[in-house]
Short mmCIF file of C-alpha atoms in Angstrom, two decimals:
data_model
loop_
_atom_site.label_atom_id
_atom_site.label_comp_id
_atom_site.label_asym_id
_atom_site.label_seq_id
_atom_site.Cartn_x
_atom_site.Cartn_y
_atom_site.Cartn_z
CA UNK A 1 -28.48 -13.40 -2.42
CA UNK A 2 -26.33 -14.20 -5.32
CA UNK A 3 -23.03 -14.03 -4.27
CA UNK A 4 -19.72 -12.47 -5.99
CA UNK A 5 -16.70 -13.77 -6.20
CA UNK A 6 -13.72 -12.10 -3.75
CA UNK A 7 -10.32 -12.54 -5.01
CA UNK A 8 -8.48 -11.34 -2.33
CA UNK A 9 -4.02 -10.23 -2.61
CA UNK A 10 -2.29 -10.55 0.50
CA UNK A 11 -0.11 -8.33 -0.16
CA UNK A 12 3.99 -7.44 1.96
CA UNK A 13 7.10 -6.15 0.26
CA UNK A 14 9.28 -7.74 3.02
CA UNK A 15 9.32 -11.25 3.88
CA UNK A 16 8.35 -12.29 7.89
CA UNK A 17 4.97 -10.49 7.86
CA UNK A 18 2.46 -12.90 8.65
CA UNK A 19 0.82 -12.92 5.05
CA UNK A 20 0.18 -16.67 4.94
CA UNK A 21 -0.65 -17.05 8.14
CA UNK A 22 -3.12 -14.28 7.95
CA UNK A 23 -4.65 -16.56 4.69
CA UNK A 24 -4.69 -18.97 6.42
CA UNK A 25 -6.24 -18.62 9.42
CA UNK A 26 -8.94 -16.13 7.31
CA UNK A 27 -9.26 -18.82 5.02
CA UNK A 28 -10.58 -20.94 7.71
CA UNK A 29 -12.51 -18.65 9.48
CA UNK A 30 -14.59 -17.67 6.50
CA UNK A 31 -15.46 -21.51 5.76
CA UNK A 32 -16.76 -21.34 9.39
CA UNK A 33 -19.51 -19.29 7.83
CA UNK A 34 -20.36 -21.53 4.92
CA UNK A 35 -18.09 -19.19 2.62
CA UNK A 36 -15.98 -21.94 0.02
CA UNK A 37 -12.39 -20.38 -0.39
CA UNK A 38 -9.66 -21.81 -2.69
CA UNK A 39 -5.91 -20.69 -1.58
CA UNK A 40 -3.83 -19.87 -4.15
CA UNK A 41 0.28 -19.65 -3.38
CA UNK A 42 1.76 -17.90 -5.29
CA UNK A 43 5.14 -17.87 -3.23
CA UNK A 44 7.83 -20.06 -4.47
CA UNK A 45 8.82 -20.35 -0.74
CA UNK A 46 5.35 -22.72 -0.60
CA UNK A 47 4.65 -21.66 2.38
CA UNK A 48 0.89 -22.81 1.96
CA UNK A 49 2.56 -26.35 1.51
CA UNK A 50 4.10 -26.14 5.53
CA UNK A 51 0.23 -24.60 7.28
CA UNK A 52 -1.88 -26.56 5.18
CA UNK A 53 -0.16 -30.28 5.91
CA UNK A 54 0.67 -31.34 2.68
CA UNK A 55 3.29 -32.19 0.65
CA UNK A 56 5.20 -30.48 -1.60
CA UNK A 57 3.54 -31.14 -5.31
CA UNK A 58 5.21 -32.09 -9.05
CA UNK A 59 5.05 -28.83 -11.36
CA UNK A 60 2.30 -30.47 -12.85
CA UNK A 61 0.29 -29.90 -9.93
CA UNK A 62 0.90 -26.70 -9.26
CA UNK A 63 -0.57 -23.02 -10.13
CA UNK A 64 2.70 -22.53 -12.25
CA UNK A 65 1.17 -25.39 -14.68
CA UNK A 66 -1.88 -23.45 -15.05
CA UNK A 67 0.03 -20.11 -15.50
CA UNK A 68 2.64 -21.71 -17.47
CA UNK A 69 2.36 -20.33 -21.70
CA UNK A 70 -0.66 -22.86 -23.65
CA UNK A 71 -1.86 -24.55 -20.58
CA UNK A 72 -5.61 -25.67 -21.36
CA UNK A 73 -6.21 -27.78 -18.21
CA UNK A 74 -8.17 -26.86 -15.30
CA UNK A 75 -6.52 -26.23 -12.19
CA UNK A 76 -5.87 -28.73 -9.51
CA UNK A 77 -6.96 -27.73 -6.53
CA UNK A 78 -6.86 -30.50 -3.55
CA UNK A 79 -8.95 -30.23 -0.19
CA UNK A 80 -6.84 -29.80 2.87
CA UNK A 81 -7.77 -30.09 7.58
CA UNK A 82 -10.43 -32.70 5.80
CA UNK A 83 -13.24 -29.45 5.03
CA UNK A 84 -15.66 -29.18 2.10
CA UNK A 85 -14.76 -25.46 2.43
CA UNK A 86 -11.37 -25.06 2.14
CA UNK A 87 -8.80 -26.04 -1.53
CA UNK A 88 -4.88 -25.18 -1.77
CA UNK A 89 -3.64 -25.00 -5.36
CA UNK A 90 -0.50 -25.54 -4.65
CA UNK A 91 2.89 -23.22 -5.32
CA UNK A 92 6.46 -24.65 -6.54
CA UNK A 93 10.07 -22.79 -7.04
CA UNK A 94 9.68 -22.78 -10.61
CA UNK A 95 7.37 -19.71 -10.04
CA UNK A 96 10.33 -17.63 -9.59
CA UNK A 97 11.34 -18.70 -13.09
CA UNK A 98 8.24 -18.07 -14.59
CA UNK A 99 8.10 -14.87 -13.35
CA UNK A 100 11.51 -13.66 -15.40
CA UNK A 101 9.11 -15.75 -18.72
CA UNK A 102 6.02 -13.27 -17.98
CA UNK A 103 8.66 -9.82 -18.63
CA UNK A 104 8.49 -10.84 -22.17
CA UNK A 105 5.26 -12.94 -22.66
CA UNK A 106 2.13 -10.86 -23.81
CA UNK A 107 0.40 -10.34 -21.11
CA UNK A 108 2.31 -11.75 -19.11
CA UNK A 109 0.90 -9.42 -16.37
CA UNK A 110 -2.21 -10.50 -16.58
CA UNK A 111 -1.44 -14.17 -16.97
CA UNK A 112 -3.32 -15.00 -13.58
CA UNK A 113 -7.10 -12.74 -14.91
CA UNK A 114 -6.53 -14.16 -18.00
CA UNK A 115 -6.67 -17.84 -16.49
CA UNK A 116 -9.67 -17.22 -13.97
CA UNK A 117 -11.07 -15.75 -16.86
CA UNK A 118 -10.62 -18.59 -19.61
CA UNK A 119 -11.30 -21.23 -15.89
CA UNK A 120 -13.16 -19.75 -13.92
CA UNK A 121 -13.37 -21.06 -10.10
CA UNK A 122 -16.59 -21.66 -7.92
CA UNK A 123 -14.77 -20.96 -4.77
CA UNK A 124 -16.62 -17.92 -3.29
CA UNK A 125 -13.68 -16.03 -1.98
CA UNK A 126 -9.71 -16.56 -4.17
CA UNK A 127 -7.40 -15.90 -0.96
CA UNK A 128 -3.81 -15.13 -3.00
CA UNK A 129 -1.20 -15.85 -0.87
CA UNK A 130 1.19 -13.30 -2.46
CA UNK A 131 5.66 -13.52 -2.81
CA UNK A 132 7.37 -10.99 -0.82
CA UNK A 133 8.88 -9.39 -3.86
CA UNK A 134 7.00 -6.29 -5.85
CA UNK A 135 7.83 -8.45 -9.02
CA UNK A 136 5.65 -9.92 -11.87
CA UNK A 137 3.72 -12.47 -9.76
CA UNK A 138 2.39 -9.79 -7.53
CA UNK A 139 1.48 -7.41 -10.60
CA UNK A 140 -0.52 -10.26 -11.32
CA UNK A 141 -2.16 -10.74 -8.29
CA UNK A 142 -3.26 -6.95 -8.30
CA UNK A 143 -4.51 -7.32 -11.92
CA UNK A 144 -6.63 -10.66 -11.43
CA UNK A 145 -7.53 -9.13 -7.84
CA UNK A 146 -10.86 -7.41 -6.26
CA UNK A 147 -9.46 -6.47 -3.29
CA UNK A 148 -5.67 -6.17 -1.45
CA UNK A 149 -4.64 -6.88 2.07
CA UNK A 150 -2.27 -5.49 3.56
CA UNK A 151 0.18 -7.18 6.63
CA UNK A 152 1.98 -4.54 8.41
CA UNK A 153 4.45 -5.91 10.79
CA UNK A 154 4.80 -3.37 13.84
CA UNK A 155 8.26 -2.52 13.01
CA UNK A 156 9.56 0.43 11.33
CA UNK A 157 11.12 -1.15 8.74
CA UNK A 158 7.11 -3.14 7.74
CA UNK A 159 5.61 0.65 9.08
CA UNK A 160 7.73 2.62 6.73
CA UNK A 161 7.55 0.07 3.74
CA UNK A 162 4.11 1.00 3.59
CA UNK A 163 4.20 4.09 1.99
CA UNK A 164 5.92 2.99 -0.85
CA UNK A 165 3.85 -0.25 -1.40
CA UNK A 166 1.04 1.78 -1.86
CA UNK A 167 2.76 3.54 -4.17
CA UNK A 168 3.66 0.87 -6.45
CA UNK A 169 0.28 -0.15 -6.04
CA UNK A 170 -1.12 3.20 -7.37
CA UNK A 171 1.60 2.93 -10.36
CA UNK A 172 1.03 -0.76 -11.10
CA UNK A 173 -3.05 -0.10 -11.27
CA UNK A 174 -2.35 3.28 -13.77
CA UNK A 175 0.28 1.19 -15.98
CA UNK A 176 -2.11 -2.46 -16.26
CA UNK A 177 -5.71 0.73 -16.76
CA UNK A 178 -7.43 -1.16 -14.48
CA UNK A 179 -11.08 -0.29 -14.29
CA UNK A 180 -11.64 -0.08 -11.66
CA UNK A 181 -8.34 -0.27 -9.19
CA UNK A 182 -9.03 -3.06 -6.46
CA UNK A 183 -9.26 -0.79 -3.77
CA UNK A 184 -7.06 -2.20 -0.28
CA UNK A 185 -8.79 -3.85 2.17
CA UNK A 186 -7.06 -2.65 5.02
CA UNK A 187 -4.08 -2.61 7.46
CA UNK A 188 -3.17 -5.40 9.45
CA UNK A 189 -1.30 -5.56 12.60
CA UNK A 190 0.80 -8.90 12.90
CA UNK A 191 3.32 -10.50 14.96
CA UNK A 192 1.93 -7.82 17.70
CA UNK A 193 3.08 -8.71 21.27
CA UNK A 194 2.11 -6.36 24.03
CA UNK A 195 5.02 -6.95 26.19
CA UNK A 196 7.40 -4.98 23.98
CA UNK A 197 7.14 -1.56 23.82
CA UNK A 198 7.94 -0.66 20.79
CA UNK A 199 5.11 -2.85 19.52
CA UNK A 200 2.46 -0.64 21.88
CA UNK A 201 4.14 2.77 21.01
CA UNK A 202 3.51 1.67 16.89
CA UNK A 203 0.24 0.30 17.54
CA UNK A 204 -0.90 3.82 19.07
CA UNK A 205 0.19 5.15 16.23
CA UNK A 206 -1.49 2.95 13.14
CA UNK A 207 -4.78 4.83 13.14
CA UNK A 208 -2.65 7.82 12.69
CA UNK A 209 -0.88 6.30 9.62
CA UNK A 210 -3.87 4.72 8.25
CA UNK A 211 -6.17 7.60 7.86
CA UNK A 212 -3.09 9.79 7.03
CA UNK A 213 -3.28 7.12 3.60
CA UNK A 214 -7.10 7.11 3.34
CA UNK A 215 -7.43 3.00 4.81
CA UNK A 216 -8.76 0.94 6.91
CA UNK A 217 -7.37 -0.38 10.05
CA UNK A 218 -8.09 -4.09 10.70
CA UNK A 219 -7.82 -5.06 14.96
CA UNK A 220 -3.97 -6.70 15.41
CA UNK A 221 -3.11 -10.53 15.16
CA UNK A 222 -1.39 -11.03 18.50
CA UNK A 223 2.51 -12.56 17.97
CA UNK A 224 1.52 -16.66 19.92
CA UNK A 225 4.40 -19.83 19.63
CA UNK A 226 0.54 -21.82 18.77
CA UNK A 227 0.78 -20.73 15.42
CA UNK A 228 3.96 -22.08 14.73
CA UNK A 229 3.12 -25.02 16.80
CA UNK A 230 -0.73 -25.09 14.53
CA UNK A 231 1.28 -24.74 11.68
CA UNK A 232 4.46 -27.24 12.29
CA UNK A 233 1.06 -29.95 12.36
CA UNK A 234 -0.48 -28.60 9.46
CA UNK A 235 -3.01 -26.86 10.64
CA UNK A 236 -4.73 -23.84 11.22
CA UNK A 237 -5.42 -22.03 15.02
CA UNK A 238 -8.80 -22.12 14.75
CA UNK A 239 -8.71 -26.12 14.48
CA UNK A 240 -5.76 -26.89 16.98
CA UNK A 241 -7.12 -24.88 20.14
CA UNK A 242 -10.41 -23.80 18.83
CA UNK A 243 -10.60 -22.34 22.25
CA UNK A 244 -7.09 -19.86 22.05
CA UNK A 245 -7.75 -16.35 22.44
CA UNK A 246 -6.23 -15.57 18.94
CA UNK A 247 -8.59 -17.05 16.71
CA UNK A 248 -10.79 -14.42 17.53
CA UNK A 249 -7.84 -11.81 16.23
CA UNK A 250 -9.29 -12.49 12.45
CA UNK A 251 -12.92 -12.10 12.87
CA UNK A 252 -13.33 -8.67 12.11
CA UNK A 253 -11.63 -9.43 8.58
CA UNK A 254 -14.01 -12.06 8.58
CA UNK A 255 -16.81 -10.76 8.95
CA UNK A 256 -15.52 -7.84 6.31
CA UNK A 257 -14.23 -10.86 3.53
CA UNK A 258 -17.79 -12.46 3.88
CA UNK A 259 -19.83 -9.61 3.19
CA UNK A 260 -18.30 -7.96 0.59
CA UNK A 261 -19.29 -11.83 -0.98
CA UNK A 262 -22.32 -11.57 -0.21
CA UNK A 263 -23.10 -8.39 -1.51
CA UNK A 264 -25.09 -8.16 -4.94
#
């Protein structure tokens, strides 16, 4: 069965909601299924460097160079975790300056999409770890993506912000005339602690919220100190502590993305 490349943008309009945690652990779970994954760090904070145990790279080995005007070279992907199935294109703080440049650049909203078209990668799935500000970089991610995934923290600010994010998505897809518009794969409740009554309360309300927004709702990803312990070693939890219960939290999401990748 032939495969099509899935380009998944992980979007949120706030920081600290678990975007990189989801990106890294989804990548590992997909690789475990034999899916070839490329992680692209679009965030100037470079969280993927930490989560993947990578030293910072110079500008000319980062995604910023790839998206710079006139760049004709290849994507500087590197393998991580001793896996032949996961590669990372690292970020750089200069992404902030690039975002300003894209505002005035012709086809600035399509820089990433154009690069993926002119220099396609051979990954089955490309995961875009996006910044927390809905500017030109996130517009690029939406324009390039086949699907969008939205982490949602079980806090009032995050939940109330999801509707705003979806309105922004609708507006951007219309403005960029994306046909077809990338569908939202679903909402992912993140950093869930069953010991917090407010988390339990919001988790009970989320199915109704998802139904009103007409989006899929994935099982929650628990809050665990083991995620921090694993990232401090530059590893996903599945590799650091493969028997930990939280490793299963990504299974349904990984199954869906793998199925999309394997579909005709």
